[in-house]
PDB file of C-alpha atoms in Angstrom:
ATOM      1  CA  MET A   1      89.307  67.205 -33.132  1.00 79.00           C
ATOM      2  CA  GLN A   2      90.272  64.277 -30.945  1.00 79.00           C
ATOM      3  CA  LEU A   3      87.728  61.477 -31.156  1.00 76.00           C
ATOM      4  CA  ALA A   4      88.590  60.298 -27.636  1.00 68.00           C
ATOM      5  CA  LEU A   5      87.451  63.655 -26.202  1.00 71.00           C
ATOM      6  CA  LEU A   6      84.087  63.984 -27.949  1.00 74.00           C
ATOM      7  CA  LEU A   7      81.021  63.999 -25.709  1.00 67.00           C
ATOM      8  CA  ARG A   8      78.690  63.727 -28.720  1.00 73.00           C
ATOM      9  CA  PRO A   9      78.702  61.596 -31.898  1.00 79.00           C
ATOM     10  CA  SER A  10      81.388  62.729 -34.349  1.00 82.00           C
ATOM     11  CA  SER A  11      78.774  63.152 -37.099  1.00 85.00           C
ATOM     12  CA  GLU A  12      76.888  65.653 -34.937  1.00 86.00           C
ATOM     13  CA  VAL A  13      80.088  67.561 -34.183  1.00 87.00           C
ATOM     14  CA  GLU A  14      81.006  67.677 -37.886  1.00 89.00           C
ATOM     15  CA  GLU A  15      77.539  69.023 -38.694  1.00 90.00           C
ATOM     16  CA  ARG A  16      77.955  71.814 -36.135  1.00 89.00           C
ATOM     17  CA  ILE A  17      81.404  72.652 -37.518  1.00 90.00           C
ATOM     18  CA  GLY A  18      79.876  72.932 -40.995  1.00 90.00           C
ATOM     19  CA  ARG A  19      77.200  75.329 -39.720  1.00 90.00           C
ATOM     20  CA  VAL A  20      79.783  77.530 -38.009  1.00 89.00           C
ATOM     21  CA  ALA A  21      81.862  77.577 -41.207  1.00 88.00           C
ATOM     22  CA  ALA A  22      78.823  78.696 -43.219  1.00 90.00           C
ATOM     23  CA  GLU A  23      77.911  81.366 -40.659  1.00 87.00           C
ATOM     24  CA  SER A  24      81.476  82.663 -40.940  1.00 83.00           C
ATOM     25  CA  GLY A  25      81.079  83.107 -44.689  1.00 84.00           C
ATOM     26  CA  GLY A  26      82.990  80.018 -45.744  1.00 84.00           C
ATOM     27  CA  ARG A  27      82.516  76.316 -46.269  1.00 86.00           C
ATOM     28  CA  LEU A  28      83.783  73.159 -44.633  1.00 88.00           C
ATOM     29  CA  ARG A  29      86.825  72.063 -46.631  1.00 87.00           C
ATOM     30  CA  ARG A  30      88.077  69.119 -44.618  1.00 90.00           C
ATOM     31  CA  VAL A  31      87.675  67.445 -41.221  1.00 90.00           C
ATOM     32  CA  PHE A  32      90.794  66.404 -39.296  1.00 89.00           C
ATOM     33  CA  ALA A  33      90.139  63.816 -36.587  1.00 85.00           C
ATOM     34  CA  GLU A  34      92.756  62.217 -34.354  1.00 81.00           C
ATOM     35  CA  PRO A  35      92.003  58.469 -34.028  1.00 75.00           C
ATOM     36  CA  ILE A  36      91.824  56.754 -30.660  1.00 70.00           C
ATOM     37  CA  PRO A  37      95.313  55.253 -30.157  1.00 69.00           C
ATOM     38  CA  PRO A  38      95.343  51.430 -29.912  1.00 74.00           C
ATOM     39  CA  ALA A  39      97.225  51.734 -26.608  1.00 71.00           C
ATOM     40  CA  ASP A  40      94.283  53.706 -25.189  1.00 70.00           C
ATOM     41  CA  ALA A  41      91.784  51.121 -26.387  1.00 72.00           C
ATOM     42  CA  LEU A  42      93.828  48.317 -24.820  1.00 77.00           C
ATOM     43  CA  TRP A  43      94.247  50.155 -21.529  1.00 72.00           C
ATOM     44  CA  SER A  44      90.523  50.939 -21.362  1.00 73.00           C
ATOM     45  CA  LEU A  45      89.887  47.175 -21.408  1.00 79.00           C
ATOM     46  CA  ILE A  46      92.348  46.731 -18.537  1.00 79.00           C
ATOM     47  CA  ILE A  47      90.680  49.537 -16.564  1.00 73.00           C
ATOM     48  CA  ASP A  48      87.232  47.963 -16.993  1.00 74.00           C
ATOM     49  CA  ALA A  49      88.552  44.522 -16.054  1.00 81.00           C
ATOM     50  CA  ASP A  50      90.296  46.014 -13.007  1.00 76.00           C
ATOM     51  CA  ARG A  51      86.969  47.422 -11.783  1.00 71.00           C
ATOM     52  CA  SER A  52      85.261  44.043 -12.119  1.00 76.00           C
ATOM     53  CA  MET A  53      88.137  42.415 -10.203  1.00 78.00           C
ATOM     54  CA  SER A  54      87.919  44.801  -7.237  1.00 70.00           C
ATOM     55  CA  GLY A  55      91.045  46.684  -8.239  1.00 70.00           C
ATOM     56  CA  GLN A  56      93.308  43.628  -8.263  1.00 74.00           C
ATOM     57  CA  LEU A  57      94.326  43.562 -11.937  1.00 80.00           C
ATOM     58  CA  ILE A  58      96.330  46.780 -12.286  1.00 77.00           C
ATOM     59  CA  PRO A  59      98.491  46.061  -9.208  1.00 77.00           C
ATOM     60  CA  ALA A  60      99.187  42.594 -10.660  1.00 81.00           C
ATOM     61  CA  VAL A  61     100.141  44.069 -14.043  1.00 81.00           C
ATOM     62  CA  SER A  62     102.323  46.662 -12.330  1.00 78.00           C
ATOM     63  CA  ALA A  63     104.075  44.049 -10.168  1.00 79.00           C
ATOM     64  CA  THR A  64     104.753  41.820 -13.188  1.00 84.00           C
ATOM     65  CA  ALA A  65     106.157  44.765 -15.145  1.00 81.00           C
ATOM     66  CA  GLU A  66     108.394  45.746 -12.242  1.00 79.00           C
ATOM     67  CA  ARG A  67     109.825  42.231 -12.044  1.00 85.00           C
ATOM     68  CA  ARG A  68     110.678  42.486 -15.736  1.00 86.00           C
ATOM     69  CA  GLY A  69     112.173  45.953 -15.356  1.00 85.00           C
ATOM     70  CA  MET A  70     109.431  47.633 -17.394  1.00 81.00           C
ATOM     71  CA  ASP A  71     107.506  50.868 -16.838  1.00 78.00           C
ATOM     72  CA  VAL A  72     103.942  50.215 -18.024  1.00 76.00           C
ATOM     73  CA  GLY A  73     102.984  53.881 -18.138  1.00 71.00           C
ATOM     74  CA  ARG A  74     105.947  54.868 -20.270  1.00 71.00           C
ATOM     75  CA  LEU A  75     105.430  51.836 -22.483  1.00 73.00           C
ATOM     76  CA  LEU A  76     101.828  52.843 -23.147  1.00 70.00           C
ATOM     77  CA  GLU A  77     102.800  56.474 -23.646  1.00 65.00           C
ATOM     78  CA  SER A  78     105.352  55.378 -26.227  1.00 66.00           C
ATOM     79  CA  GLY A  79     102.592  53.480 -28.016  1.00 62.00           C
ATOM     80  CA  ARG A  80     100.411  56.572 -27.986  1.00 59.00           C
ATOM     81  CA  ARG A  81     103.175  58.776 -29.444  1.00 57.00           C
ATOM     82  CA  ARG A  82     103.427  56.530 -32.485  1.00 57.00           C
ATOM     83  CA  THR A  83      99.842  57.264 -33.505  1.00 55.00           C
ATOM     84  CA  ARG A  84      99.170  60.630 -31.889  1.00 58.00           C
ATOM     85  CA  ALA A  85      98.910  63.996 -33.668  1.00 71.00           C
ATOM     86  CA  VAL A  86      98.692  62.544 -37.197  1.00 77.00           C
ATOM     87  CA  ALA A  87      95.655  64.692 -38.012  1.00 85.00           C
ATOM     88  CA  TRP A  88      97.257  67.734 -36.365  1.00 86.00           C
ATOM     89  CA  GLN A  89     100.317  67.507 -38.613  1.00 86.00           C
ATOM     90  CA  ALA A  90      98.064  67.077 -41.652  1.00 89.00           C
ATOM     91  CA  LEU A  91      96.129  70.191 -40.607  1.00 90.00           C
ATOM     92  CA  LEU A  92      99.329  72.245 -40.321  1.00 90.00           C
ATOM     93  CA  SER A  93     100.367  71.090 -43.805  1.00 91.00           C
ATOM     94  CA  GLU A  94      96.964  72.117 -45.164  1.00 91.00           C
ATOM     95  CA  LEU A  95      97.258  75.594 -43.635  1.00 91.00           C
ATOM     96  CA  ARG A  96     100.856  76.280 -44.637  1.00 92.00           C
ATOM     97  CA  PRO A  97     100.227  77.456 -48.265  1.00 91.00           C
ATOM     98  CA  GLN A  98      97.335  79.900 -47.729  1.00 89.00           C
ATOM     99  CA  GLY A  99      96.066  79.697 -44.156  1.00 89.00           C
ATOM    100  CA  GLY A 100      92.387  79.366 -43.302  1.00 90.00           C
ATOM    101  CA  THR A 101      89.908  79.194 -40.443  1.00 90.00           C
ATOM    102  CA  VAL A 102      90.336  76.301 -38.006  1.00 92.00           C
ATOM    103  CA  ILE A 103      87.178  75.296 -36.116  1.00 91.00           C
ATOM    104  CA  ILE A 104      87.750  73.121 -33.042  1.00 90.00           C
ATOM    105  CA  PRO A 105      85.106  71.628 -30.686  1.00 87.00           C
ATOM    106  CA  GLY A 106      86.851  73.125 -27.637  1.00 82.00           C
ATOM    107  CA  PRO A 107      90.253  74.191 -26.284  1.00 81.00           C
ATOM    108  CA  GLU A 108      90.797  70.767 -24.682  1.00 76.00           C
ATOM    109  CA  HIS A 109      91.253  69.352 -28.199  1.00 82.00           C
ATOM    110  CA  LEU A 110      94.554  71.248 -28.378  1.00 81.00           C
ATOM    111  CA  ASP A 111      95.926  69.326 -25.402  1.00 74.00           C
ATOM    112  CA  GLY A 112      98.038  66.193 -25.745  1.00 67.00           C
ATOM    113  CA  LEU A 113      99.139  66.740 -29.356  1.00 73.00           C
ATOM    114  CA  ALA A 114     102.707  65.667 -28.521  1.00 67.00           C
ATOM    115  CA  THR A 115     102.996  69.130 -26.999  1.00 70.00           C
ATOM    116  CA  SER A 116     101.037  71.480 -24.749  1.00 73.00           C
ATOM    117  CA  ARG A 117      98.065  73.656 -25.672  1.00 80.00           C
ATOM    118  CA  THR A 118     100.234  76.790 -25.512  1.00 82.00           C
ATOM    119  CA  THR A 119     102.698  75.398 -28.045  1.00 84.00           C
ATOM    120  CA  ALA A 120      99.878  74.211 -30.319  1.00 85.00           C
ATOM    121  CA  LEU A 121      98.403  77.727 -30.339  1.00 87.00           C
ATOM    122  CA  LYS A 122     101.817  79.168 -31.205  1.00 88.00           C
ATOM    123  CA  GLN A 123     102.117  76.722 -34.094  1.00 88.00           C
ATOM    124  CA  LEU A 124      98.781  77.900 -35.469  1.00 88.00           C
ATOM    125  CA  SER A 125      99.625  81.577 -35.092  1.00 87.00           C
ATOM    126  CA  ARG A 126     102.941  81.167 -36.926  1.00 89.00           C
ATOM    127  CA  ILE A 127     101.859  78.825 -39.715  1.00 89.00           C
ATOM    128  CA  HIS A 128     100.323  81.572 -41.907  1.00 87.00           C
ATOM    129  CA  ALA A 129      99.205  85.175 -41.434  1.00 86.00           C
ATOM    130  CA  GLN A 130      95.696  84.341 -42.698  1.00 87.00           C
ATOM    131  CA  THR A 131      95.068  81.609 -40.122  1.00 90.00           C
ATOM    132  CA  ARG A 132      92.467  82.106 -37.399  1.00 88.00           C
ATOM    133  CA  LEU A 133      90.993  79.829 -34.746  1.00 90.00           C
ATOM    134  CA  LEU A 134      87.356  79.385 -33.716  1.00 89.00           C
ATOM    135  CA  TYR A 135      85.832  77.159 -31.032  1.00 86.00           C
ATOM    136  CA  LEU A 136      82.375  75.661 -31.385  1.00 85.00           C
ATOM    137  CA  PRO A 137      79.879  77.649 -29.306  1.00 78.00           C
ATOM    138  CA  GLU A 138      78.227  75.743 -26.493  1.00 62.00           C
ATOM    139  CA  PRO A 139      74.628  74.645 -27.191  1.00 52.00           C
ATOM    140  CA  VAL A 140      72.129  77.085 -25.684  1.00 37.00           C
ATOM    141  CA  ALA A 141      70.798  74.436 -23.312  1.00 33.00           C
ATOM    142  CA  ARG A 142      74.209  73.606 -22.003  1.00 36.00           C
ATOM    143  CA  ILE A 143      76.436  75.812 -19.840  1.00 34.00           C
ATOM    144  CA  SER A 144      80.150  75.528 -20.536  1.00 39.00           C
ATOM    145  CA  GLN A 145      81.590  73.264 -17.872  1.00 42.00           C
ATOM    146  CA  THR A 146      85.007  74.835 -18.323  1.00 41.00           C
ATOM    147  CA  ASP A 147      83.659  78.262 -17.351  1.00 42.00           C
ATOM    148  CA  ALA A 148      81.011  77.190 -14.838  1.00 45.00           C
ATOM    149  CA  ALA A 149      82.867  74.697 -12.662  1.00 66.00           C
ATOM    150  CA  PRO A 150      85.876  72.376 -12.608  1.00 80.00           C
ATOM    151  CA  VAL A 151      85.459  69.356 -14.890  1.00 84.00           C
ATOM    152  CA  LEU A 152      86.242  65.904 -13.493  1.00 87.00           C
ATOM    153  CA  VAL A 153      89.190  64.331 -15.325  1.00 89.00           C
ATOM    154  CA  GLY A 154      89.190  61.154 -13.249  1.00 88.00           C
ATOM    155  CA  GLN A 155      89.128  59.621  -9.786  1.00 89.00           C
ATOM    156  CA  PHE A 156      90.425  56.392  -8.289  1.00 88.00           C
ATOM    157  CA  PRO A 157      91.127  54.743  -4.914  1.00 86.00           C
ATOM    158  CA  VAL A 158      94.565  53.712  -3.693  1.00 84.00           C
ATOM    159  CA  LYS A 159      95.692  51.684  -0.701  1.00 78.00           C
ATOM    160  CA  ALA A 160      98.992  52.657   0.916  1.00 71.00           C
ATOM    161  CA  PHE A 161     100.678  49.315   0.236  1.00 71.00           C
ATOM    162  CA  ALA A 162     103.844  48.210  -1.570  1.00 67.00           C
ATOM    163  CA  ALA A 163     102.674  48.768  -5.173  1.00 73.00           C
ATOM    164  CA  ALA A 164     100.762  51.977  -4.407  1.00 80.00           C
ATOM    165  CA  LEU A 165     103.137  54.309  -6.250  1.00 83.00           C
ATOM    166  CA  GLU A 166     103.133  52.259  -9.456  1.00 83.00           C
ATOM    167  CA  VAL A 167      99.349  51.842  -9.381  1.00 84.00           C
ATOM    168  CA  THR A 168      98.876  55.568  -8.772  1.00 87.00           C
ATOM    169  CA  SER A 169     101.178  56.482 -11.654  1.00 87.00           C
ATOM    170  CA  LEU A 170      99.369  54.168 -14.075  1.00 84.00           C
ATOM    171  CA  LYS A 171      95.874  55.300 -13.144  1.00 86.00           C
ATOM    172  CA  ALA A 172      96.814  58.985 -13.184  1.00 90.00           C
ATOM    173  CA  TRP A 173      98.473  58.579 -16.567  1.00 85.00           C
ATOM    174  CA  TRP A 174      95.362  56.930 -17.970  1.00 82.00           C
ATOM    175  CA  HIS A 175      93.003  59.698 -16.878  1.00 86.00           C
ATOM    176  CA  LEU A 176      95.388  62.445 -18.017  1.00 86.00           C
ATOM    177  CA  SER A 177      95.869  60.860 -21.435  1.00 78.00           C
ATOM    178  CA  GLN A 178      92.110  60.493 -21.913  1.00 75.00           C
ATOM    179  CA  ALA A 179      91.714  64.216 -21.181  1.00 79.00           C
ATOM    180  CA  GLY A 180      94.565  65.236 -23.486  1.00 75.00           C
ATOM    181  CA  LEU A 181      96.739  66.212 -20.526  1.00 83.00           C
ATOM    182  CA  SER A 182      99.461  63.572 -20.668  1.00 78.00           C
ATOM    183  CA  TYR A 183     102.102  66.308 -20.952  1.00 81.00           C
ATOM    184  CA  LEU A 184     101.402  66.995 -17.254  1.00 89.00           C
ATOM    185  CA  ARG A 185     102.253  63.424 -16.290  1.00 87.00           C
ATOM    186  CA  THR A 186     105.682  64.152 -14.774  1.00 89.00           C
ATOM    187  CA  ASP A 187     104.392  66.855 -12.422  1.00 93.00           C
ATOM    188  CA  VAL A 188     101.200  65.013 -11.458  1.00 94.00           C
ATOM    189  CA  GLU A 189     103.058  61.761 -10.859  1.00 92.00           C
ATOM    190  CA  ALA A 190     105.642  63.533  -8.685  1.00 93.00           C
ATOM    191  CA  VAL A 191     102.968  65.267  -6.590  1.00 95.00           C
ATOM    192  CA  LEU A 192     100.820  62.173  -6.067  1.00 94.00           C
ATOM    193  CA  CYS A 193     103.765  59.908  -5.303  1.00 91.00           C
ATOM    194  CA  ALA A 194     105.141  62.396  -2.760  1.00 92.00           C
ATOM    195  CA  LEU A 195     101.775  62.524  -0.980  1.00 92.00           C
ATOM    196  CA  ILE A 196     101.128  58.779  -1.068  1.00 89.00           C
ATOM    197  CA  GLU A 197     104.672  57.712  -0.236  1.00 87.00           C
ATOM    198  CA  ALA A 198     104.333  59.620   3.041  1.00 83.00           C
ATOM    199  CA  ARG A 199     101.510  57.217   3.976  1.00 80.00           C
ATOM    200  CA  MET A 200     103.291  53.974   3.137  1.00 76.00           C
ATOM    201  CA  PRO A 201     104.235  52.241   6.405  1.00 66.00           C
ATOM    202  CA  THR A 202     107.818  51.171   6.985  1.00 64.00           C
ATOM    203  CA  GLU A 203     106.608  48.457   9.372  1.00 61.00           C
ATOM    204  CA  PRO A 204     103.501  46.208   9.369  1.00 54.00           C
ATOM    205  CA  VAL A 205     100.383  48.021  10.601  1.00 55.00           C
ATOM    206  CA  GLU A 206      96.825  46.892  11.276  1.00 59.00           C
ATOM    207  CA  VAL A 207      95.125  49.718   9.345  1.00 57.00           C
ATOM    208  CA  LEU A 208      96.315  51.115   6.008  1.00 63.00           C
ATOM    209  CA  ASP A 209      95.310  54.570   4.841  1.00 69.00           C
ATOM    210  CA  GLU A 210      92.463  54.427   2.337  1.00 81.00           C
ATOM    211  CA  ILE A 211      93.253  57.110  -0.224  1.00 87.00           C
ATOM    212  CA  ARG A 212      91.041  58.535  -2.968  1.00 90.00           C
ATOM    213  CA  VAL A 213      92.495  60.708  -5.710  1.00 93.00           C
ATOM    214  CA  ARG A 214      90.392  63.147  -7.741  1.00 93.00           C
ATOM    215  CA  LEU A 215      91.655  65.148 -10.720  1.00 94.00           C
ATOM    216  CA  HIS A 216      89.701  68.156 -12.012  1.00 93.00           C
ATOM    217  CA  ARG A 217      90.521  70.690 -14.700  1.00 90.00           C
ATOM    218  CA  THR A 218      89.601  74.346 -15.004  1.00 86.00           C
ATOM    219  CA  THR A 219      90.373  76.730 -17.845  1.00 80.00           C
ATOM    220  CA  HIS A 220      93.882  77.319 -16.538  1.00 85.00           C
ATOM    221  CA  ALA A 221      94.822  74.563 -14.097  1.00 90.00           C
ATOM    222  CA  LEU A 222      94.647  70.915 -13.087  1.00 93.00           C
ATOM    223  CA  LEU A 223      93.313  70.503  -9.555  1.00 94.00           C
ATOM    224  CA  ILE A 224      94.520  67.528  -7.523  1.00 95.00           C
ATOM    225  CA  GLU A 225      92.550  66.374  -4.483  1.00 94.00           C
ATOM    226  CA  VAL A 226      93.845  63.589  -2.244  1.00 93.00           C
ATOM    227  CA  HIS A 227      91.440  62.377   0.460  1.00 91.00           C
ATOM    228  CA  GLU A 228      93.004  60.169   3.156  1.00 88.00           C
ATOM    229  CA  SER A 229      90.967  58.140   5.632  1.00 84.00           C
ATOM    230  CA  GLU A 230      93.272  58.963   8.566  1.00 82.00           C
ATOM    231  CA  ASN A 231      93.826  62.395  10.103  1.00 83.00           C
ATOM    232  CA  HIS A 232      97.150  63.887   8.993  1.00 83.00           C
ATOM    233  CA  SER A 233      96.029  67.517   8.757  1.00 82.00           C
ATOM    234  CA  HIS A 234      98.664  68.586  11.295  1.00 86.00           C
ATOM    235  CA  GLU A 235     101.510  67.214   9.175  1.00 89.00           C
ATOM    236  CA  PRO A 236     103.391  69.487   6.747  1.00 90.00           C
ATOM    237  CA  ILE A 237     102.894  69.126   3.005  1.00 92.00           C
ATOM    238  CA  PRO A 238     106.034  67.717   1.306  1.00 92.00           C
ATOM    239  CA  ASP A 239     108.362  70.366  -0.142  1.00 93.00           C
ATOM    240  CA  LEU A 240     108.304  68.669  -3.548  1.00 93.00           C
ATOM    241  CA  VAL A 241     104.546  69.248  -3.768  1.00 94.00           C
ATOM    242  CA  ARG A 242     104.994  72.951  -3.015  1.00 93.00           C
ATOM    243  CA  GLN A 243     107.724  73.197  -5.647  1.00 92.00           C
ATOM    244  CA  ARG A 244     105.587  71.638  -8.390  1.00 92.00           C
ATOM    245  CA  CYS A 245     102.330  73.450  -7.628  1.00 94.00           C
ATOM    246  CA  THR A 246     101.123  77.045  -7.625  1.00 93.00           C
ATOM    247  CA  ARG A 247      98.693  76.428  -4.753  1.00 92.00           C
ATOM    248  CA  VAL A 248      98.534  73.805  -2.022  1.00 93.00           C
ATOM    249  CA  SER A 249      96.437  73.369   1.112  1.00 92.00           C
ATOM    250  CA  ARG A 250      95.556  70.690   3.655  1.00 91.00           C
ATOM    251  CA  CYS A 251      92.623  70.409   6.024  1.00 89.00           C
ATOM    252  CA  THR A 252      90.530  67.961   8.043  1.00 87.00           C
ATOM    253  CA  ALA A 253      87.731  66.498   5.926  1.00 81.00           C
ATOM    254  CA  PRO A 254      84.143  67.119   7.132  1.00 77.00           C
ATOM    255  CA  THR A 255      83.573  63.347   7.153  1.00 74.00           C
ATOM    256  CA  GLY A 256      86.898  62.601   8.838  1.00 79.00           C
ATOM    257  CA  GLY A 257      90.372  62.061   7.503  1.00 85.00           C
ATOM    258  CA  THR A 258      92.486  64.540   5.579  1.00 89.00           C
ATOM    259  CA  ILE A 259      92.090  66.398   2.288  1.00 91.00           C
ATOM    260  CA  THR A 260      95.095  67.818   0.456  1.00 93.00           C
ATOM    261  CA  HIS A 261      94.553  70.161  -2.500  1.00 94.00           C
ATOM    262  CA  ALA A 262      97.204  71.018  -5.091  1.00 95.00           C
ATOM    263  CA  GLU A 263      97.040  73.023  -8.321  1.00 94.00           C
ATOM    264  CA  ILE A 264      99.212  72.662 -11.442  1.00 94.00           C
ATOM    265  CA  PRO A 265      98.904  75.219 -14.284  1.00 91.00           C
ATOM    266  CA  LEU A 266      97.943  74.082 -17.804  1.00 84.00           C
ATOM    267  CA  SER A 267     100.852  75.802 -19.541  1.00 69.00           C
ATOM    268  CA  ASP A 268     104.500  75.544 -20.537  1.00 51.00           C
ATOM    269  CA  THR A 269     105.538  78.069 -17.909  1.00 48.00           C
ATOM    270  CA  THR A 270     107.320  76.992 -14.753  1.00 49.00           C
ATOM    271  CA  PRO A 271     104.977  77.601 -11.809  1.00 53.00           C
ATOM    272  CA  SER A 272     105.994  79.808  -8.926  1.00 57.00           C
ATOM    273  CA  PRO A 273     106.349  77.484  -5.909  1.00 63.00           C
ATOM    274  CA  ALA A 274     103.411  77.512  -3.517  1.00 66.00           C
ATOM    275  CA  ARG A 275     104.027  78.932  -0.081  1.00 60.00           C
TER     276      ARG A 275
END
């Protein structure tokens, strides 16, 4: 399990895993838990400080990094890779001699292990013939969010100004990494930057577009919603967005402005371009 993804105390999750193991006719041999990477802990402090400073800190960090020729997102991702998937590799080593039953809190815990969920499942299936995978059942009082409705990965505002693309990339990366979806960063960054770059004025203007980005996940896809304060519903969606996504749409928001929806699959497969 990934500690950063737990919605309940780890001790409670371990207890539930032990019960499922017993109900399956076995016993809990060992718990493998991915630690929270130091880069994530550091960035969470920056995110909180940015909120208290009315969104001024991250643009300042981004601008400073740009002057020094650094990519903050890639720097943080590099820091995450150095500590990520340690428990996963230990689990694979444990299974290699004789297999066993792997009990995971939920499928999202297979995301972000230096590879995609699909590849992680293939690794499990090939490690030993006697290996099987179980997910913890949802508590009776709680409906599975993954099956019932899209789950919010993150949301953040953006102003269409000079550092908008860098700020968008950093904030999107943070939310994706927290949800175990950092392997989608390239596609998500490309889609968001294409949409936001279209709103960045080439000349001084009195009113800048106020943009809000929302990221949701379903069982099979990441849903991107970009709400713009101005009405651009008559404008075509950039070709790059259609190439990266399986579904795209644009409409006038009920409260005014424009909403653009885009969908990226949670898999290793190359999506068929949206029409």
